[in-house]
Amino acid sequence: MSKVVASAIAGALSLTSAGGLTMVQALDRDTVTFSVDGVSQQAKVKPGTVKQALAQQGITVGPHDDVQPSLDSEIHDGQVITVNYGRRVVVTIDGKKVVRWTTAKNVSEVLEQLNQSDPDNLVSVSRSLDISRAGLSFSMQTAKHVTVTVAGKTQTVTAVGTVADAFKAAKVDVDSNDIVNPGFGTPLADGMKISLTMVDQKTQKRRVSVPFATKKVKDSALAKGETEITVKGVNGINEETWTAVFKDGKKVSEKKVSSKVVKAPVAQVVKVGTRTSDPSSSTSSSSRRSSSGSSASQASSSNPVTSGTTCVASTYGEGDGTAGGPTASGETFNPSAFTAASRTLPLGSTIRVTNVNNGRTVTVRINDRGPYVGGRCLDLSTAAMNAIAPGEGLVTVRYS
């Protein structure tokens, strides 16, 4: 090489580049790829360490950031430097706070690092949510494996939250009467045993017999020690309402909550003899009662009906469900009153009725219509029939 050429080359190498570097310095550069949080860019840097290369690019890293290769590593041409910034993540797991610095880019990656990636876990944010360099706070509830026993049948379910959520997972409907152990608001724990006792209340109606009372009336017309039933007693009927409690289908208790009268009982009236005097005295006493006249509530064997209509009379009111019902006159039927039903006699009229077999006579008031059976002319109340023919259902009578 000629001295002229060599001198020219040396002069050229000693020239300063436009950037202030000599040509030798300008040519001494390495091509490096910087990957920062997954974003890559190439740049030419002076030889040196990773730390120096990052500084040339204005990339600052801290103690929680991950740099590969290490900051002290020497770079070379074609080098790839990876920087992943650390992020402060606060996760509240089942009420307990966990603080962690991580280079994870989204919530899903954080959950994997915490071994909490179970898809049944309930996370307060989306699992795909990106985490900025500012960090993130979120909460989660872990899924629990529990057993639910209902009416003796047990199943295992996975649920998040409370006992109420376990029943939802088990597809069991619970109402306010049911007994749950532990309570609905109890937080779930792995292996928890939950039981449900199904409680039902059912209303039942029952008809019960009400015994009749007995009323004793002293009667001087009867000898002492003798008795005579003038009104035959009839049991009443009450309708009772009961509430029964069932647990898992078995009745455990019941309680009567109300009662109403369906048919009132008819008191039995019994005459009790008190006469201790001789028969003649009794006859005199009887004559005085006859002279004073008989009332509609008494029967007499004196002054029977000797002319008028003769027919068969029946009775109603005793155990046939008519007691307490309406009559044709509009009044309520009372079997203990001395009344009768007739198809033709005026309502409100009074007649005397005699049993042709024994001569006993009773005065009754017509307040109803009937009977509607051929051959019968009157339907006597229970009290009226017992006054002239105790215990009989049909009797031949004469009335006027």
Tab-separated table of C-alpha atoms in Angstrom:
chain	number	residue	atom	x	y	z
A	1	MET	CA	0.000	0.000	0.000
A	2	SER	CA	1.302	3.407	-0.826
A	3	LYS	CA	2.109	5.865	1.860
A	4	VAL	CA	-0.511	8.167	0.416
A	5	VAL	CA	-3.337	5.610	0.717
A	6	ALA	CA	-2.287	4.519	4.168
A	7	SER	CA	-2.141	8.072	5.298
A	8	ALA	CA	-5.641	8.662	3.938
A	9	ILE	CA	-7.089	5.683	5.755
A	10	ALA	CA	-5.504	6.672	9.009
A	11	GLY	CA	-6.830	10.154	8.590
A	12	ALA	CA	-10.290	8.829	7.916
A	13	LEU	CA	-10.294	6.643	11.025
A	14	SER	CA	-9.300	9.586	13.119
A	15	LEU	CA	-12.242	11.653	11.972
A	16	THR	CA	-15.058	12.333	14.451
A	17	SER	CA	-18.504	11.001	13.553
A	18	ALA	CA	-21.568	13.232	13.434
A	19	GLY	CA	-22.619	11.946	16.886
A	20	GLY	CA	-19.394	13.044	18.467
A	21	LEU	CA	-17.854	9.533	18.342
A	22	THR	CA	-14.908	8.546	16.345
A	23	MET	CA	-15.588	6.232	13.465
A	24	VAL	CA	-13.986	3.419	15.429
A	25	GLN	CA	-16.318	4.030	18.304
A	26	ALA	CA	-19.377	4.260	15.999
A	27	LEU	CA	-18.610	0.953	14.414
A	28	ASP	CA	-18.184	-0.792	17.833
A	29	ARG	CA	-21.891	-1.438	18.638
A	30	ASP	CA	-23.974	-4.575	19.454
A	31	THR	CA	-27.503	-5.225	18.237
A	32	VAL	CA	-29.706	-6.082	21.256
A	33	THR	CA	-33.408	-6.981	21.507
A	34	PHE	CA	-35.159	-5.552	24.564
A	35	SER	CA	-38.377	-7.346	25.660
A	36	VAL	CA	-40.144	-5.262	28.303
A	37	ASP	CA	-43.366	-6.811	29.696
A	38	GLY	CA	-43.701	-8.744	26.462
A	39	VAL	CA	-43.109	-5.794	24.098
A	40	SER	CA	-39.916	-6.246	22.006
A	41	GLN	CA	-37.700	-3.624	20.300
A	42	GLN	CA	-34.190	-3.784	18.804
A	43	ALA	CA	-31.472	-1.230	19.488
A	44	LYS	CA	-27.720	-0.835	19.020
A	45	VAL	CA	-25.833	-0.371	22.259
A	46	LYS	CA	-22.221	-0.052	23.298
A	47	PRO	CA	-20.589	-3.181	24.626
A	48	GLY	CA	-20.902	-3.632	28.325
A	49	THR	CA	-23.220	-5.154	30.887
A	50	VAL	CA	-26.985	-5.682	30.810
A	51	LYS	CA	-27.349	-2.919	33.375
A	52	GLN	CA	-25.429	-0.488	31.131
A	53	ALA	CA	-27.466	-1.509	28.098
A	54	LEU	CA	-30.732	-0.863	29.985
A	55	ALA	CA	-29.433	2.516	31.132
A	56	GLN	CA	-28.578	3.465	27.512
A	57	GLN	CA	-32.250	2.816	26.646
A	58	GLY	CA	-33.610	4.657	29.689
A	59	ILE	CA	-35.057	1.488	31.189
A	60	THR	CA	-35.079	1.605	34.989
A	61	VAL	CA	-35.598	-1.533	37.031
A	62	GLY	CA	-36.285	-2.064	40.716
A	63	PRO	CA	-35.777	-4.822	43.278
A	64	HIS	CA	-39.119	-6.508	42.438
A	65	ASP	CA	-38.510	-6.557	38.675
A	66	ASP	CA	-37.227	-9.633	36.876
A	67	VAL	CA	-34.312	-9.104	34.430
A	68	GLN	CA	-32.832	-11.858	32.289
A	69	PRO	CA	-29.944	-12.274	31.990
A	70	SER	CA	-28.739	-10.739	35.224
A	71	LEU	CA	-27.718	-7.087	35.391
A	72	ASP	CA	-24.030	-7.955	35.690
A	73	SER	CA	-24.006	-10.171	32.599
A	74	GLU	CA	-21.922	-9.016	29.600
A	75	ILE	CA	-23.961	-8.460	26.472
A	76	HIS	CA	-23.126	-9.637	22.981
A	77	ASP	CA	-24.365	-8.934	19.531
A	78	GLY	CA	-27.834	-10.486	19.052
A	79	GLN	CA	-28.463	-10.485	22.788
A	80	VAL	CA	-32.098	-10.624	24.064
A	81	ILE	CA	-32.690	-8.827	27.336
A	82	THR	CA	-36.014	-9.553	29.029
A	83	VAL	CA	-37.506	-7.276	31.637
A	84	ASN	CA	-40.705	-8.166	33.497
A	85	TYR	CA	-41.810	-5.518	35.945
A	86	GLY	CA	-42.961	-6.602	39.381
A	87	ARG	CA	-46.526	-5.781	40.463
A	88	ARG	CA	-47.883	-5.588	43.998
A	89	VAL	CA	-50.973	-7.783	44.250
A	90	VAL	CA	-53.184	-7.971	47.360
A	91	VAL	CA	-55.543	-10.986	47.428
A	92	THR	CA	-58.034	-11.563	50.226
A	93	ILE	CA	-58.680	-15.318	50.330
A	94	ASP	CA	-61.595	-16.440	52.506
A	95	GLY	CA	-61.138	-13.299	54.581
A	96	LYS	CA	-57.348	-13.590	54.957
A	97	LYS	CA	-55.156	-10.999	53.187
A	98	VAL	CA	-52.177	-12.162	51.101
A	99	VAL	CA	-49.659	-9.606	49.687
A	100	ARG	CA	-47.382	-10.728	46.869
A	101	TRP	CA	-45.027	-9.128	44.351
A	102	THR	CA	-45.383	-10.894	41.034
A	103	THR	CA	-44.467	-10.519	37.401
A	104	ALA	CA	-47.765	-12.129	36.365
A	105	LYS	CA	-49.585	-10.123	33.719
A	106	ASN	CA	-53.190	-11.092	34.616
A	107	VAL	CA	-55.332	-12.466	37.443
A	108	SER	CA	-55.342	-16.013	36.082
A	109	GLU	CA	-51.529	-16.189	36.306
A	110	VAL	CA	-51.613	-14.910	39.882
A	111	LEU	CA	-54.148	-17.582	40.860
A	112	GLU	CA	-51.889	-20.269	39.393
A	113	GLN	CA	-48.936	-18.954	41.397
A	114	LEU	CA	-51.111	-19.075	44.559
A	115	ASN	CA	-52.350	-22.617	43.721
A	116	GLN	CA	-55.905	-21.226	43.662
A	117	SER	CA	-56.837	-21.844	40.040
A	118	ASP	CA	-59.798	-24.125	40.910
A	119	PRO	CA	-62.579	-23.057	38.484
A	120	ASP	CA	-65.153	-23.406	41.301
A	121	ASN	CA	-63.453	-20.655	43.310
A	122	LEU	CA	-65.377	-17.386	43.318
A	123	VAL	CA	-63.156	-14.442	42.260
A	124	SER	CA	-64.302	-10.826	42.616
A	125	VAL	CA	-62.754	-9.795	39.269
A	126	SER	CA	-62.410	-11.411	35.866
A	127	ARG	CA	-59.679	-14.033	35.689
A	128	SER	CA	-58.534	-12.524	32.378
A	129	LEU	CA	-58.136	-9.020	33.824
A	130	ASP	CA	-54.695	-7.512	33.059
A	131	ILE	CA	-52.637	-6.236	35.984
A	132	SER	CA	-51.053	-2.804	35.472
A	133	ARG	CA	-47.721	-1.759	36.988
A	134	ALA	CA	-49.783	0.027	39.676
A	135	GLY	CA	-50.783	-3.390	40.982
A	136	LEU	CA	-54.209	-4.814	41.887
A	137	SER	CA	-56.343	-5.794	44.884
A	138	PHE	CA	-59.118	-8.394	44.680
A	139	SER	CA	-60.787	-11.047	46.784
A	140	MET	CA	-61.831	-14.640	46.339
A	141	GLN	CA	-63.722	-17.382	48.119
A	142	THR	CA	-62.472	-20.909	47.735
A	143	ALA	CA	-64.812	-23.773	46.916
A	144	LYS	CA	-65.534	-26.207	49.765
A	145	HIS	CA	-66.518	-29.863	49.596
A	146	VAL	CA	-69.375	-30.512	52.054
A	147	THR	CA	-72.084	-33.107	52.678
A	148	VAL	CA	-75.771	-32.249	52.787
A	149	THR	CA	-78.194	-34.652	54.489
A	150	VAL	CA	-81.925	-34.224	53.869
A	151	ALA	CA	-84.476	-36.624	55.373
A	152	GLY	CA	-81.743	-39.244	55.886
A	153	LYS	CA	-80.317	-39.002	52.349
A	154	THR	CA	-76.779	-37.616	51.982
A	155	GLN	CA	-75.048	-36.069	48.978
A	156	THR	CA	-71.651	-34.381	48.546
A	157	VAL	CA	-71.581	-30.958	46.875
A	158	THR	CA	-69.007	-28.291	46.059
A	159	ALA	CA	-70.042	-24.747	46.929
A	160	VAL	CA	-68.691	-21.311	47.745
A	161	GLY	CA	-70.012	-19.092	50.535
A	162	THR	CA	-72.399	-20.164	53.281
A	163	VAL	CA	-74.657	-23.078	54.202
A	164	ALA	CA	-77.417	-21.426	52.158
A	165	ASP	CA	-75.181	-21.690	49.052
A	166	ALA	CA	-74.601	-25.390	49.766
A	167	PHE	CA	-78.354	-26.015	49.648
A	168	LYS	CA	-78.538	-24.173	46.329
A	169	ALA	CA	-75.747	-26.360	44.973
A	170	ALA	CA	-77.614	-29.445	46.213
A	171	LYS	CA	-80.836	-28.129	44.579
A	172	VAL	CA	-82.731	-28.419	47.848
A	173	ASP	CA	-85.580	-25.994	48.581
A	174	VAL	CA	-85.782	-24.895	52.200
A	175	ASP	CA	-88.697	-23.047	53.800
A	176	SER	CA	-88.932	-21.046	57.002
A	177	ASN	CA	-90.296	-23.980	59.045
A	178	ASP	CA	-87.393	-26.326	58.301
A	179	ILE	CA	-84.561	-26.904	60.800
A	180	VAL	CA	-81.037	-26.365	59.397
A	181	ASN	CA	-77.833	-27.277	61.236
A	182	PRO	CA	-75.569	-25.322	61.165
A	183	GLY	CA	-77.489	-22.134	60.343
A	184	PHE	CA	-77.918	-20.673	56.857
A	185	GLY	CA	-75.350	-17.906	57.377
A	186	THR	CA	-72.539	-20.184	58.567
A	187	PRO	CA	-69.430	-19.953	56.309
A	188	LEU	CA	-68.602	-23.228	54.586
A	189	ALA	CA	-65.532	-25.255	55.532
A	190	ASP	CA	-64.058	-28.299	53.839
A	191	GLY	CA	-65.642	-31.507	55.145
A	192	MET	CA	-68.534	-29.671	56.841
A	193	LYS	CA	-71.615	-31.816	57.536
A	194	ILE	CA	-74.929	-30.041	56.983
A	195	SER	CA	-78.330	-31.485	57.913
A	196	LEU	CA	-81.887	-30.429	57.119
A	197	THR	CA	-84.991	-31.587	58.985
A	198	MET	CA	-88.070	-30.889	56.881
A	199	VAL	CA	-90.891	-29.533	59.041
A	200	ASP	CA	-94.464	-29.367	57.724
A	201	GLN	CA	-97.658	-28.170	59.382
A	202	LYS	CA	-100.994	-29.589	58.303
A	203	THR	CA	-104.493	-28.565	59.370
A	204	GLN	CA	-106.981	-31.313	60.149
A	205	LYS	CA	-110.715	-31.075	60.923
A	206	ARG	CA	-112.476	-33.596	63.151
A	207	ARG	CA	-116.073	-34.046	64.216
A	208	VAL	CA	-116.483	-35.120	67.810
A	209	SER	CA	-119.519	-36.092	69.845
A	210	VAL	CA	-120.568	-33.789	72.692
A	211	PRO	CA	-122.426	-35.689	75.471
A	212	PHE	CA	-125.764	-34.274	76.494
A	213	ALA	CA	-126.385	-33.054	80.027
A	214	THR	CA	-129.128	-34.394	82.273
A	215	LYS	CA	-131.496	-32.058	84.072
A	216	LYS	CA	-133.494	-33.460	86.993
A	217	VAL	CA	-136.799	-31.866	87.888
A	218	LYS	CA	-138.617	-32.683	91.087
A	219	ASP	CA	-142.212	-33.780	90.538
A	220	SER	CA	-144.659	-34.331	93.385
A	221	ALA	CA	-146.991	-36.202	91.033
A	222	LEU	CA	-144.567	-39.119	91.021
A	223	ALA	CA	-143.918	-41.285	94.030
A	224	LYS	CA	-140.584	-40.814	95.691
A	225	GLY	CA	-137.939	-42.984	93.976
A	226	GLU	CA	-139.768	-42.984	90.625
A	227	THR	CA	-138.346	-41.199	87.567
A	228	GLU	CA	-139.739	-40.299	84.180
A	229	ILE	CA	-137.836	-39.007	81.124
A	230	THR	CA	-139.791	-36.135	79.661
A	231	VAL	CA	-137.162	-35.001	77.136
A	232	LYS	CA	-134.753	-37.562	75.748
A	233	GLY	CA	-131.143	-36.307	75.604
A	234	VAL	CA	-129.369	-36.050	72.269
A	235	ASN	CA	-125.602	-35.809	71.881
A	236	GLY	CA	-124.287	-32.780	70.023
A	237	ILE	CA	-121.527	-32.494	67.426
A	238	ASN	CA	-118.543	-30.137	67.449
A	239	GLU	CA	-116.107	-29.573	64.596
A	240	GLU	CA	-112.562	-29.183	65.907
A	241	THR	CA	-109.590	-27.785	63.963
A	242	TRP	CA	-106.202	-29.300	64.808
A	243	THR	CA	-102.705	-28.372	63.633
A	244	ALA	CA	-100.327	-31.325	63.271
A	245	VAL	CA	-96.529	-30.954	62.997
A	246	PHE	CA	-94.557	-33.423	60.859
A	247	LYS	CA	-90.765	-33.819	60.836
A	248	ASP	CA	-89.365	-35.641	57.816
A	249	GLY	CA	-92.863	-36.971	57.180
A	250	LYS	CA	-93.517	-38.280	60.717
A	251	LYS	CA	-96.092	-36.628	62.974
A	252	VAL	CA	-94.446	-35.411	66.164
A	253	SER	CA	-97.135	-33.231	67.748
A	254	GLU	CA	-100.623	-31.812	67.329
A	255	LYS	CA	-102.635	-29.016	68.910
A	256	LYS	CA	-106.310	-28.052	68.873
A	257	VAL	CA	-106.637	-24.485	67.638
A	258	SER	CA	-110.413	-23.979	67.406
A	259	SER	CA	-113.801	-25.604	67.879
A	260	LYS	CA	-117.274	-24.737	66.631
A	261	VAL	CA	-120.707	-26.198	67.334
A	262	VAL	CA	-122.235	-28.114	64.440
A	263	LYS	CA	-125.199	-29.393	66.417
A	264	ALA	CA	-125.916	-28.395	69.991
A	265	PRO	CA	-126.671	-31.212	72.451
A	266	VAL	CA	-130.227	-31.555	73.733
A	267	ALA	CA	-130.353	-31.861	77.503
A	268	GLN	CA	-132.231	-34.848	78.862
A	269	VAL	CA	-134.967	-33.865	81.297
A	270	VAL	CA	-135.860	-36.383	84.011
A	271	LYS	CA	-138.709	-36.010	86.447
A	272	VAL	CA	-137.844	-37.270	89.913
A	273	GLY	CA	-140.731	-38.251	92.158
A	274	THR	CA	-141.048	-36.598	95.575
A	275	ARG	CA	-144.552	-37.736	96.612
A	276	THR	CA	-144.605	-39.422	99.990
A	277	SER	CA	-148.341	-38.819	100.910
A	278	ASP	CA	-151.268	-41.210	100.334
A	279	PRO	CA	-152.842	-41.609	96.895
A	280	SER	CA	-155.899	-39.511	97.782
A	281	SER	CA	-153.618	-36.556	98.528
A	282	SER	CA	-151.935	-37.096	95.196
A	283	THR	CA	-155.289	-37.139	93.438
A	284	SER	CA	-156.254	-33.890	95.138
A	285	SER	CA	-152.953	-32.305	94.107
A	286	SER	CA	-153.391	-33.554	90.558
A	287	SER	CA	-156.885	-32.108	90.447
A	288	ARG	CA	-155.554	-28.715	91.524
A	289	ARG	CA	-152.978	-28.756	88.721
A	290	SER	CA	-155.693	-29.679	86.229
A	291	SER	CA	-157.934	-26.893	87.389
A	292	SER	CA	-155.123	-24.397	86.924
A	293	GLY	CA	-154.752	-25.442	83.282
A	294	SER	CA	-151.832	-27.169	81.477
A	295	SER	CA	-149.039	-25.193	79.823
A	296	ALA	CA	-147.400	-25.883	76.498
A	297	SER	CA	-144.395	-27.357	78.331
A	298	GLN	CA	-146.353	-30.034	80.257
A	299	ALA	CA	-148.303	-33.180	79.331
A	300	SER	CA	-151.413	-34.315	81.128
A	301	SER	CA	-153.452	-37.487	81.193
A	302	SER	CA	-156.588	-35.556	82.107
A	303	ASN	CA	-158.860	-33.767	79.683
A	304	PRO	CA	-157.741	-35.658	76.558
A	305	VAL	CA	-158.943	-34.714	73.076
A	306	THR	CA	-162.034	-36.826	72.411
A	307	SER	CA	-163.045	-35.438	69.036
A	308	GLY	CA	-161.100	-34.098	66.102
A	309	THR	CA	-158.650	-35.518	63.604
A	310	THR	CA	-157.093	-38.908	64.249
A	311	CYS	CA	-153.901	-39.907	62.429
A	312	VAL	CA	-150.332	-41.066	62.874
A	313	ALA	CA	-147.821	-38.539	64.240
A	314	SER	CA	-144.061	-38.843	63.824
A	315	THR	CA	-141.215	-37.049	65.550
A	316	TYR	CA	-138.130	-35.129	64.399
A	317	GLY	CA	-135.146	-33.426	65.956
A	318	GLU	CA	-133.385	-36.296	67.714
A	319	GLY	CA	-130.090	-37.058	65.955
A	320	ASP	CA	-131.434	-36.261	62.484
A	321	GLY	CA	-129.490	-33.028	61.971
A	322	THR	CA	-132.533	-30.726	62.023
A	323	ALA	CA	-131.747	-29.135	65.398
A	324	GLY	CA	-130.656	-25.547	64.957
A	325	GLY	CA	-131.981	-25.376	61.396
A	326	PRO	CA	-134.657	-22.997	60.091
A	327	THR	CA	-138.372	-23.717	60.269
A	328	ALA	CA	-141.111	-22.633	57.871
A	329	SER	CA	-142.044	-19.856	60.308
A	330	GLY	CA	-138.498	-18.447	60.150
A	331	GLU	CA	-137.539	-19.319	63.722
A	332	THR	CA	-134.726	-21.723	64.619
A	333	PHE	CA	-135.862	-25.263	65.317
A	334	ASN	CA	-135.415	-26.268	68.966
A	335	PRO	CA	-136.184	-29.945	69.665
A	336	SER	CA	-136.635	-29.094	73.352
A	337	ALA	CA	-139.551	-26.746	72.628
A	338	PHE	CA	-143.143	-27.992	72.374
A	339	THR	CA	-143.772	-27.421	68.677
A	340	ALA	CA	-145.065	-29.366	65.689
A	341	ALA	CA	-145.089	-29.328	61.910
A	342	SER	CA	-148.282	-29.575	59.865
A	343	ARG	CA	-148.944	-29.334	56.167
A	344	THR	CA	-152.262	-27.510	56.566
A	345	LEU	CA	-152.649	-25.911	60.013
A	346	PRO	CA	-151.826	-22.171	60.189
A	347	LEU	CA	-148.338	-21.274	61.363
A	348	GLY	CA	-148.463	-19.895	64.882
A	349	SER	CA	-151.699	-21.704	65.805
A	350	THR	CA	-151.884	-23.838	68.975
A	351	ILE	CA	-153.434	-27.323	69.164
A	352	ARG	CA	-153.837	-30.035	71.769
A	353	VAL	CA	-152.535	-33.500	70.836
A	354	THR	CA	-153.566	-36.714	72.654
A	355	ASN	CA	-151.901	-40.117	72.474
A	356	VAL	CA	-154.956	-42.350	71.944
A	357	ASN	CA	-153.128	-45.284	73.556
A	358	ASN	CA	-152.500	-43.705	76.964
A	359	GLY	CA	-154.548	-40.516	76.948
A	360	ARG	CA	-151.557	-38.263	77.605
A	361	THR	CA	-152.080	-34.824	76.085
A	362	VAL	CA	-149.697	-32.028	75.169
A	363	THR	CA	-150.245	-28.532	73.788
A	364	VAL	CA	-148.032	-27.565	70.869
A	365	ARG	CA	-147.554	-24.575	68.590
A	366	ILE	CA	-147.401	-25.051	64.791
A	367	ASN	CA	-144.163	-23.472	63.523
A	368	ASP	CA	-143.118	-25.718	60.622
A	369	ARG	CA	-144.393	-27.640	57.599
A	370	GLY	CA	-144.548	-31.428	57.251
A	371	PRO	CA	-144.525	-34.358	57.487
A	372	TYR	CA	-144.390	-35.370	53.848
A	373	VAL	CA	-144.913	-39.097	54.370
A	374	GLY	CA	-148.337	-40.490	53.486
A	375	GLY	CA	-150.644	-41.308	56.405
A	376	ARG	CA	-149.003	-38.895	58.855
A	377	CYS	CA	-150.642	-35.669	59.926
A	378	LEU	CA	-148.187	-34.159	62.406
A	379	ASP	CA	-144.455	-34.095	63.004
A	380	LEU	CA	-143.888	-33.506	66.726
A	381	SER	CA	-140.718	-32.070	68.233
A	382	THR	CA	-138.635	-34.427	70.373
A	383	ALA	CA	-139.925	-32.804	73.560
A	384	ALA	CA	-143.566	-33.007	72.457
A	385	MET	CA	-143.296	-36.678	71.472
A	386	ASN	CA	-141.542	-37.605	74.729
A	387	ALA	CA	-144.303	-35.857	76.666
A	388	ILE	CA	-147.013	-38.204	75.335
A	389	ALA	CA	-145.022	-41.248	74.170
A	390	PRO	CA	-141.465	-41.319	75.624
A	391	GLY	CA	-138.961	-43.013	73.342
A	392	GLU	CA	-141.460	-43.629	70.537
A	393	GLY	CA	-141.039	-42.587	66.911
A	394	LEU	CA	-144.597	-43.045	65.679
A	395	VAL	CA	-147.840	-42.844	67.622
A	396	THR	CA	-151.564	-42.617	66.825
A	397	VAL	CA	-152.893	-39.271	68.004
A	398	ARG	CA	-156.024	-37.208	68.013
A	399	TYR	CA	-155.774	-33.417	67.853
A	400	SER	CA	-158.026	-30.392	67.829
